[in-house]
């Protein structure tokens, strides 16, 4: 999480040179090249069923990253990550049967309202978020939810390494042409290319590798609780690298979204621990 948040902070710093879509093209394009060199996918026999599962997964990666970077043009990193968490929260709630989850729904709604609406909470004075940026980050949240569904289906058909590599390649085939149209030949300038490589390594290559290791060794609910800290880590990374400061209310709103994610993850752990009734 630290790596991906630092990588996204560097990505935002690259926007003035390469633009949001250009930076996304560099991140996914270079990440795909790194994964191809690591996994050598030409040795695999994927088959029609595998491609039918991988292509939608790659499309969600492209949509999620592009929408998120477009949102970062006008939204602070910590706030964007917090709102994007509505995607996995929605998926968790769709499969929840516990009444206590309604409390966490209210907690998440309160957090989002205090982030997006000026004066939504008594005593609030911060300005409303940019509506275009908000629309993009909500699109990223939807894409994240679809990414979870598509990724789960793909991982049931192919090994995790193949899914990540092929999905990133599919995403790159979508993102790179969009970035070229938007940014043009500037993408291959040495300074921009070097910055894109840093973003690709920090925001994709390292996190994907560490995430696969963590998923093999951590229970699902523990992984969910730890991942819930990402908005806070993103806010700290943005403060250190970009100088983005959040108001006290915005920090409390992010804390409310983190609490909702932790609460839902804990409730799912309790569901898994209860033996089925016969």
XYZ file of C-alpha atoms in Angstrom:
278
model
C 0.000 0.000 0.000
C 2.857 2.341 0.782
C 4.404 1.563 -2.596
C 1.208 2.138 -4.588
C 0.379 5.367 -2.735
C 3.889 6.741 -3.215
C 3.746 5.669 -6.859
C 0.435 7.455 -7.384
C 1.840 10.569 -5.715
C 4.713 10.561 -8.210
C 2.190 9.921 -10.983
C 0.250 13.044 -10.026
C 3.471 15.036 -10.030
C 4.002 13.804 -13.608
C 0.621 15.129 -14.809
C 1.948 18.586 -15.853
C 4.375 16.870 -18.254
C 2.439 13.853 -19.526
C -1.183 14.464 -18.531
C -3.380 12.003 -16.661
C -4.050 9.688 -19.619
C -0.395 9.831 -20.714
C 0.810 8.922 -17.220
C -1.706 6.076 -17.110
C -0.412 4.849 -20.475
C 3.164 4.848 -19.179
C 2.202 3.070 -15.974
C 0.246 0.272 -17.646
C 2.428 0.021 -20.755
C 5.712 -0.226 -18.861
C 4.128 -2.495 -16.221
C 3.013 -4.835 -19.002
C 6.553 -4.946 -20.416
C 7.991 -5.709 -16.965
C 5.467 -8.496 -16.384
C 6.075 -9.954 -19.856
C 9.807 -10.070 -19.130
C 9.117 -11.717 -15.749
C 6.476 -14.305 -16.744
C 7.234 -14.892 -20.479
C 3.567 -15.469 -21.331
C 4.259 -16.774 -24.857
C 4.884 -20.172 -23.213
C 1.300 -20.437 -21.963
C -1.664 -22.158 -23.550
C -4.563 -19.910 -22.546
C -7.467 -21.118 -24.653
C -10.747 -19.425 -25.481
C -12.219 -19.798 -21.979
C -9.168 -18.179 -20.434
C -9.231 -15.208 -22.796
C -12.966 -14.716 -22.250
C -12.199 -14.371 -18.533
C -8.998 -12.292 -18.831
C -10.168 -9.673 -21.341
C -12.951 -8.221 -19.112
C -10.499 -8.227 -16.206
C -7.999 -6.215 -18.231
C -10.703 -3.812 -19.387
C -11.652 -3.076 -15.768
C -7.987 -2.401 -14.932
C -7.758 0.121 -17.779
C -11.018 1.838 -16.804
C -10.211 1.900 -13.083
C -6.744 3.412 -13.547
C -7.776 5.960 -16.172
C -10.772 7.190 -14.165
C -8.679 7.387 -11.001
C -5.916 9.411 -12.661
C -8.437 11.714 -14.316
C -9.940 12.298 -10.854
C -6.512 13.065 -9.376
C -6.231 16.113 -11.623
C -8.573 17.997 -9.266
C -8.966 15.841 -6.125
C -6.470 15.242 -3.279
C -5.023 11.729 -3.349
C -6.283 10.697 0.095
C -9.837 11.808 -0.665
C -9.829 10.105 -4.073
C -8.674 6.801 -2.565
C -11.297 7.038 0.190
C -14.176 7.612 -2.242
C -12.874 4.900 -4.587
C -13.229 2.467 -1.670
C -16.994 2.614 -2.230
C -16.389 0.034 -4.981
C -15.148 -2.859 -2.834
C -17.453 -1.785 0.008
C -20.425 -2.160 -2.332
C -19.318 -5.643 -3.358
C -18.909 -6.669 0.293
C -22.353 -5.347 1.187
C -24.035 -7.074 -1.759
C -23.092 -10.453 -0.265
C -23.679 -9.499 3.377
C -26.536 -10.824 5.496
C -25.679 -9.201 8.839
C -27.783 -6.348 10.184
C -24.710 -4.746 11.741
C -23.491 -3.931 8.229
C -26.215 -1.286 7.962
C -24.329 0.634 10.654
C -21.230 0.561 8.472
C -23.273 1.661 5.456
C -24.373 4.712 7.450
C -20.784 5.327 8.555
C -19.533 5.215 4.958
C -22.387 7.440 3.753
C -21.585 9.989 6.458
C -17.940 9.992 5.440
C -18.709 10.452 1.742
C -21.245 13.196 2.467
C -18.771 15.138 4.580
C -16.181 14.838 1.810
C -18.385 15.785 -1.117
C -20.947 18.267 0.187
C -19.942 21.644 1.651
C -21.665 22.163 4.968
C -23.124 18.644 4.974
C -21.982 18.359 8.586
C -22.677 21.136 11.035
C -19.642 23.367 11.331
C -18.183 22.274 7.996
C -16.724 25.044 5.860
C -14.648 23.280 3.228
C -15.545 23.784 -0.425
C -17.341 21.127 -2.445
C -15.206 18.741 -4.436
C -14.820 19.362 -8.147
C -17.871 17.675 -9.763
C -15.907 16.395 -12.759
C -13.247 14.894 -10.487
C -15.968 13.413 -8.290
C -17.660 11.831 -11.336
C -14.356 10.275 -12.412
C -13.571 8.871 -8.964
C -17.071 7.380 -8.713
C -16.416 5.817 -12.105
C -13.179 4.422 -10.683
C -15.132 2.993 -7.728
C -17.553 1.265 -10.122
C -14.640 -0.068 -12.177
C -12.991 -1.355 -8.971
C -16.167 -3.256 -8.086
C -16.259 -4.798 -11.579
C -12.522 -5.509 -11.293
C -13.154 -7.607 -8.166
C -15.887 -9.620 -9.878
C -13.900 -10.099 -13.100
C -10.674 -10.860 -11.222
C -12.331 -13.523 -9.083
C -13.760 -15.217 -12.162
C -10.424 -15.086 -14.010
C -8.496 -16.425 -10.990
C -10.807 -19.459 -10.890
C -9.755 -20.359 -14.439
C -6.066 -19.350 -14.620
C -3.173 -19.103 -12.117
C -2.797 -15.726 -10.384
C 0.444 -14.841 -12.162
C -1.085 -15.422 -15.570
C -4.164 -13.400 -14.671
C -2.114 -10.391 -13.526
C 0.249 -10.509 -16.507
C -2.370 -10.997 -19.211
C -4.838 -8.607 -17.582
C -2.202 -5.867 -17.443
C -1.322 -6.497 -21.099
C -4.985 -6.148 -22.105
C -5.217 -2.939 -20.047
C -2.064 -1.599 -21.710
C -3.507 -2.255 -25.182
C -6.388 0.045 -24.205
C -4.511 2.681 -22.206
C -1.461 3.205 -24.440
C -3.380 4.328 -27.565
C -5.475 6.689 -25.426
C -2.309 8.148 -23.916
C -0.652 8.538 -27.329
C -3.669 10.394 -28.716
C -3.727 12.658 -25.659
C -0.012 13.289 -25.147
C 1.675 12.345 -28.414
C 5.410 11.906 -28.859
C 6.170 13.523 -25.493
C 5.626 10.122 -23.897
C 9.010 8.939 -25.169
C 10.964 11.946 -23.922
C 13.666 10.645 -21.533
C 12.483 12.648 -18.513
C 8.857 11.581 -18.905
C 9.772 7.981 -19.722
C 11.965 7.762 -16.616
C 9.163 9.166 -14.454
C 6.723 6.684 -15.993
C 9.068 3.810 -15.190
C 9.216 4.893 -11.535
C 5.405 5.008 -11.437
C 5.112 1.607 -13.158
C 7.476 -0.044 -10.664
C 6.075 1.603 -7.522
C 2.357 1.641 -8.419
C 2.073 -1.698 -10.242
C 5.039 -4.081 -10.339
C 5.953 -4.042 -6.622
C 2.372 -3.879 -5.228
C 1.082 -6.681 -7.497
C 3.943 -8.957 -6.442
C 3.606 -8.216 -2.717
C -0.180 -8.521 -2.887
C 0.022 -12.034 -4.331
C 2.394 -13.032 -1.493
C 0.109 -11.474 1.129
C -3.031 -13.122 -0.230
C -1.419 -16.542 0.119
C -0.470 -15.965 3.773
C -3.232 -13.802 5.274
C -6.850 -14.741 5.985
C -9.332 -12.841 3.813
C -10.719 -10.723 6.662
C -7.229 -9.770 7.902
C -6.260 -8.726 4.380
C -9.448 -6.644 4.150
C -8.741 -4.863 7.433
C -5.155 -4.043 6.439
C -6.178 -2.778 2.984
C -8.669 -0.474 4.700
C -5.742 1.673 5.834
C -4.898 2.672 2.250
C -6.762 6.049 2.287
C -4.773 7.112 5.347
C -1.497 5.989 3.782
C -2.465 7.824 0.584
C -3.147 11.023 2.513
C 0.250 10.799 4.244
C 2.056 10.097 0.948
C 0.303 13.045 -0.716
C 1.253 15.293 2.211
C 4.914 14.256 2.066
C 5.362 14.277 -1.726
C 2.740 16.688 -3.070
C 2.167 18.954 -0.061
C -1.578 18.188 -0.072
C -3.119 19.046 3.284
C -6.566 17.919 4.389
C -8.869 19.663 6.841
C -9.748 18.050 10.161
C -13.237 17.248 8.853
C -11.818 15.582 5.758
C -9.491 13.488 7.935
C -12.453 12.440 10.085
C -14.434 11.568 6.942
C -11.596 9.343 5.719
C -11.493 7.740 9.184
C -15.237 7.014 8.905
C -14.719 5.246 5.560
C -11.808 3.256 7.007
C -13.974 2.279 9.986
C -16.742 1.113 7.631
C -14.302 -1.045 5.671
C -12.792 -2.524 8.847
C -16.253 -3.182 10.303
C -17.510 -4.957 7.201
C -14.320 -7.056 6.973
C -14.749 -8.048 10.644
C -18.389 -8.980 10.111
C -17.437 -11.212 7.196
C -14.840 -12.859 9.425
C -17.566 -13.589 11.984
C -19.761 -15.080 9.245
C -16.928 -17.354 8.156
C -16.285 -18.441 11.762
C -19.896 -19.546 12.423
C -20.365 -23.240 11.536
C -23.296 -23.908 9.187
C -26.465 -25.215 10.778
C -27.599 -28.689 9.718
